[in-house]
Structures are given as structure tokens and as C-alpha cells.
Amino acid sequence: MHFHIITLFPEVCKTYTDASVLGRAQKTEKGKGAKVRGKKIAVDYYNPRDFSTNKHKKVDDRPYGGGPGMVMTAEPILKAWQKAVGRKKDQKKVKTLIMSPRGTVFTNELAKKYAKKYDHLVLISGRYEGIDHRVKKALKAEEVSVGDYVLTGGELPAMAIIDATSRQVPGVLGTFESLEDERVSSGEMYTRPDTVEFKKKKLKVPKVFLSGHHKEIEEHRKKQG
Ligand code: SAH
């Protein structure tokens, strides 16, 4: 899966996508013996400012019809998109998402669908009051929200979507982790030491977890919801 992120703040996102599981998934890895694990994902960044023809590299303007704030102009974003996937022959395998608090709410089901159906996911992060609506039309893009709240930019939503979608790409997680993932979240968890002291109280791991009886542990977790 190849992710293309269009953002005015690539450096803010790159630190995240280069770390941990996502960072590893972008590299070829030497496994045991001569086994080589290929790259599972690629992540590329495009800054609309680099595509602005304005001499001050302007990427926003006042909204037609008035209203507060500024709107991101269409052309630099469309040019960035052209650079990212404009020449991909099989456009059926390209999906373009615009981050928007008014979009379809992103879920793990959508993450699975994206991972299965597409080779290229373009994520457009808005800033200011949003993006000129012609971008959506021109790119046949879908607006996606990460929840019922408003952020200052689409970078965090883009990171959430890349993270959750990558976990659904075969080989990004180890076999054990992917089995765990089937449950969406793993429930109550503890690790060493078995007693932690905090404000003069002893916080103990419930006995059942120390027992090693996997069935009982599973039942306990279910009961706790
Ligand atoms: N007044 C604007 C808010 C813009 S917030 C409006 O009503 O749409 C600025 C940018 O942050 C948006 O263009 C979008 O890309 C991003 N954003 C903010 N909240 C978001 C959310 N919940 N989900 C996805 N993107 C969001």
C-alpha cells in the first residue's frame, strides 16, 4: 500500500510515520537465515506550498461570498495530486480522501476495505477553514472524518487513517499481533511487577492473571467488558 499525504506540515507527520510499526513496514528487513521481508507500505509527502505559482507561495485565499477565515486554494492541491498519482495507469486502485469534520466517520471496517481494495491512498489534510470544494469534485474524492470534534488541521486524522489501514495490510503486524487485532482491542492487561505501590496503597494484579489459565483469563476479560 502506498500512502500519499498532501499537507502543509509534512515534518509534523513524518516523525510519526517513521516510528515503530509504521517505520519498520517501510523498510526491507533481514529475517532469520536468508529471509528478506519486503517493504509493506510506502509513505510520501507533498506540500501544496511547493506547487504554488504565487510569488509569496500563498496557498490560501478569502472565501467567495464572505465569511470568517481563509480557504485553501484548489490549484496547488490539484498539482500535488498530479505529482503523486496523476500518472498511475490503473486509477481504479487509487482512492483519494479529504480530511473533513463533516465526512463519513472512519472505522476499522473502512480501514480493512481500503487495505484490500486500493494500492494508492491519497490523504488531503486541510488547514484554515477548509479546502476549495472543487478539489473534491475534480478528484472524485471522499470526505472522511475521524470523529465528532473539530481539529485545527487534517494531519492527525490522516495519521489515524494511515495507522489503522497499515495494520490491515498483510505482513505489517506479526502473526500473533494480527490475531490479537481480530478482537479490535485486547481488554484488561497487566505486566510485571505483580504489586505496584501508589499513594501508600498496593495495587495488585488480579489472581486469575497469575494463574496461567488462559480460558479463565479470557472469561474474566469478557466479564469486565
Ligand atoms: N470550519 C471548518 C473547520 C475546519 S478545521 C469546517 O466546518 O469544516 C480545519 C481542517 O482540519 C479541515 O479542513 C480538516 O481537514 C481538518 N479536520 C478538523 N477536524 C477534523 C475531523 N474531525 N476529521 C477529519 N478532519 C478534520
XYZ file of C-alpha atoms and ligand atoms in Angstrom:
251
model
C 0.000 0.000 0.000
C 1.358 3.392 -0.986
C 0.190 6.381 1.077
C 0.489 9.901 -0.354
C -0.094 12.726 2.113
C -0.806 16.243 0.912
C -0.114 18.592 3.816
C 1.335 21.999 4.673
C 3.121 20.327 7.629
C 4.906 17.206 6.339
C 7.613 17.341 9.026
C 4.974 17.088 11.773
C 3.637 13.849 10.273
C 6.900 12.241 9.179
C 8.173 11.747 12.733
C 5.068 9.684 13.394
C 5.064 7.570 10.236
C 8.806 6.828 10.582
C 8.466 5.431 14.121
C 7.734 1.922 15.394
C 5.499 -0.418 13.359
C 4.887 2.039 10.502
C 8.604 2.856 10.247
C 9.519 -0.824 10.098
C 6.870 -1.560 7.478
C 8.596 0.942 5.137
C 11.913 -0.925 5.236
C 13.159 -4.206 3.849
C 14.134 -6.401 6.765
C 16.524 -9.265 7.025
C 14.785 -12.051 8.906
C 16.156 -15.375 10.096
C 18.574 -17.042 7.670
C 18.438 -15.576 4.190
C 14.804 -14.490 4.523
C 14.164 -10.911 3.453
C 10.895 -9.197 4.302
C 9.937 -6.739 1.606
C 8.524 -3.270 2.151
C 4.879 -3.464 3.110
C 3.985 0.207 2.848
C 5.419 3.397 1.341
C 4.684 6.900 2.617
C 5.287 10.058 0.558
C 4.628 13.694 1.369
C 3.653 16.588 -0.910
C 3.495 20.184 0.330
C 0.981 22.348 -1.598
C 3.340 25.301 -0.976
C 5.869 23.678 -3.330
C 3.236 23.753 -6.081
C 2.077 27.349 -5.555
C 2.777 29.652 -8.502
C 2.238 32.724 -6.334
C 5.475 34.609 -5.683
C 4.835 34.526 -1.932
C 3.987 30.788 -2.105
C 0.469 31.585 -0.958
C -1.863 28.592 -0.601
C -4.970 30.235 0.872
C -7.416 32.988 -0.009
C -10.583 34.702 1.220
C -13.840 32.777 0.739
C -16.185 33.816 -2.085
C -19.453 35.046 -0.576
C -17.707 36.170 2.596
C -17.382 34.508 5.977
C -14.614 34.194 8.522
C -11.166 32.758 7.897
C -9.369 31.579 4.797
C -9.820 28.703 2.371
C -7.059 26.502 0.884
C -6.821 27.163 -2.839
C -7.511 24.311 -5.253
C -4.624 24.558 -7.735
C -1.608 23.736 -5.523
C -3.500 20.731 -4.126
C -4.515 19.505 -7.593
C -0.917 19.836 -8.788
C 0.355 17.935 -5.755
C -2.162 15.164 -6.514
C -0.978 15.030 -10.156
C 2.583 14.592 -8.957
C 1.547 11.838 -6.524
C -0.745 9.639 -8.593
C -1.639 11.551 -11.779
C 0.271 9.118 -13.966
C -0.940 5.908 -12.354
C -2.455 3.937 -15.197
C -4.829 1.887 -13.104
C -6.820 4.673 -11.464
C -9.250 2.118 -10.050
C -6.615 1.273 -7.463
C -6.293 4.919 -6.360
C -8.504 6.319 -3.611
C -8.477 9.978 -2.592
C -9.644 11.052 0.862
C -10.188 14.614 2.049
C -9.987 15.085 5.811
C -13.151 16.852 6.935
C -15.158 17.009 10.178
C -18.292 16.650 8.015
C -17.191 13.466 6.241
C -18.062 9.774 6.659
C -16.797 8.617 10.042
C -13.693 6.440 9.704
C -13.905 2.932 11.225
C -11.835 -0.257 11.309
C -14.214 -1.641 8.651
C -13.170 1.195 6.305
C -9.505 0.539 7.137
C -9.982 -3.102 6.064
C -11.720 -2.051 2.858
C -9.013 0.457 1.908
C -6.235 -2.067 2.555
C -7.940 -4.701 0.424
C -9.208 -2.634 -2.475
C -6.583 0.024 -3.202
C -2.865 0.283 -3.984
C -2.660 4.064 -3.524
C -4.361 6.108 -0.835
C -4.072 9.896 -1.177
C -4.897 11.801 2.025
C -5.504 15.530 1.763
C -5.137 17.464 5.021
C -6.979 20.732 5.316
C -5.993 23.798 7.342
C -7.722 27.149 7.961
C -11.488 26.880 7.274
C -11.109 24.027 4.809
C -10.424 23.303 1.136
C -11.949 24.773 -2.074
C -14.793 22.359 -2.884
C -13.633 21.897 -6.482
C -10.834 19.634 -5.224
C -13.417 17.085 -4.096
C -15.192 17.161 -7.456
C -12.093 17.102 -9.629
C -10.516 14.156 -7.795
C -13.760 12.240 -7.117
C -12.619 12.255 -3.524
C -14.440 11.115 -0.413
C -14.631 13.273 2.707
C -13.643 11.377 5.839
C -13.933 12.410 9.486
C -12.204 10.861 12.489
C -14.958 11.845 14.888
C -17.422 14.436 16.021
C -14.979 17.177 17.001
C -13.089 19.879 15.117
C -9.281 19.912 14.954
C -7.068 22.703 13.605
C -5.832 20.534 10.740
C -6.216 17.255 8.876
C -2.771 15.934 9.854
C -3.870 13.978 12.939
C -6.840 12.456 11.067
C -4.517 11.448 8.185
C -2.136 9.801 10.677
C -5.006 7.896 12.308
C -6.203 6.608 8.932
C -2.709 5.576 7.776
C -2.007 3.843 11.072
C -5.255 1.847 11.216
C -5.128 0.987 7.486
C -1.492 -0.182 7.640
C -2.402 -2.636 10.411
C -4.733 -4.290 7.887
C -2.005 -4.695 5.249
C -0.740 -8.308 5.314
C 2.699 -8.601 6.937
C 2.713 -5.207 8.698
C 1.903 -6.842 12.023
C 3.403 -10.143 13.180
C 1.061 -13.162 13.037
C 0.445 -13.019 16.779
C -0.368 -9.309 16.777
C -2.748 -9.681 13.848
C -4.626 -12.459 15.623
C -4.917 -10.191 18.650
C -6.167 -7.438 16.390
C -9.157 -9.521 15.287
C -10.662 -8.659 18.651
C -10.247 -4.909 17.949
C -8.914 -4.333 21.453
C -7.423 -6.788 23.886
C -9.277 -5.971 27.137
C -7.735 -5.717 30.598
C -3.940 -6.173 30.568
C -1.233 -6.393 33.244
C 2.518 -6.825 33.301
C 5.304 -7.128 35.882
C 5.650 -6.387 38.768
C 2.599 -8.069 40.354
C 2.341 -5.336 43.012
C 2.615 -1.603 42.340
C 2.613 0.924 45.213
C 0.866 4.251 44.716
C -0.136 6.723 47.452
C 0.628 4.096 50.102
C -1.762 1.585 48.501
C -0.815 -1.731 46.988
C -2.236 -2.275 43.514
C -2.225 -5.970 42.752
C -2.687 -7.919 39.544
C -5.945 -9.973 39.874
C -5.083 -13.559 40.852
C -6.630 -15.081 37.757
C -3.980 -13.396 35.576
C -1.175 -15.008 37.591
C -2.770 -18.447 37.272
C -1.782 -19.081 33.664
C -5.288 -20.488 32.918
C -5.914 -18.898 29.545
C -9.592 -19.874 29.440
C -10.305 -18.337 32.850
C -8.380 -15.188 31.928
C -10.413 -14.886 28.740
C -13.666 -15.294 30.701
C -12.570 -12.699 33.263
C -11.815 -10.244 30.440
C -15.203 -10.858 28.846
C -16.972 -10.235 32.163
C -15.113 -6.933 32.561
C -16.243 -5.934 29.049
N -14.891 25.392 9.788
C -14.347 24.223 9.189
C -13.355 23.570 10.126
C -12.045 23.404 9.515
S -10.938 22.569 10.543
C -15.464 23.245 8.858
O -16.545 23.392 9.364
O -15.208 22.294 8.099
C -9.513 22.569 9.515
C -9.198 21.268 8.850
O -8.941 20.284 9.831
C -10.282 20.675 7.964
O -10.209 21.176 6.659
C -9.973 19.190 8.004
O -9.037 18.827 7.025
C -9.343 19.010 9.384
N -10.252 18.431 10.398
C -10.703 19.039 11.517
N -11.473 18.219 12.259
C -11.497 17.034 11.611
C -12.125 15.776 11.869
N -12.875 15.581 12.935
N -11.937 14.784 10.962
C -11.177 14.977 9.859
N -10.563 16.147 9.567
C -10.712 17.164 10.418
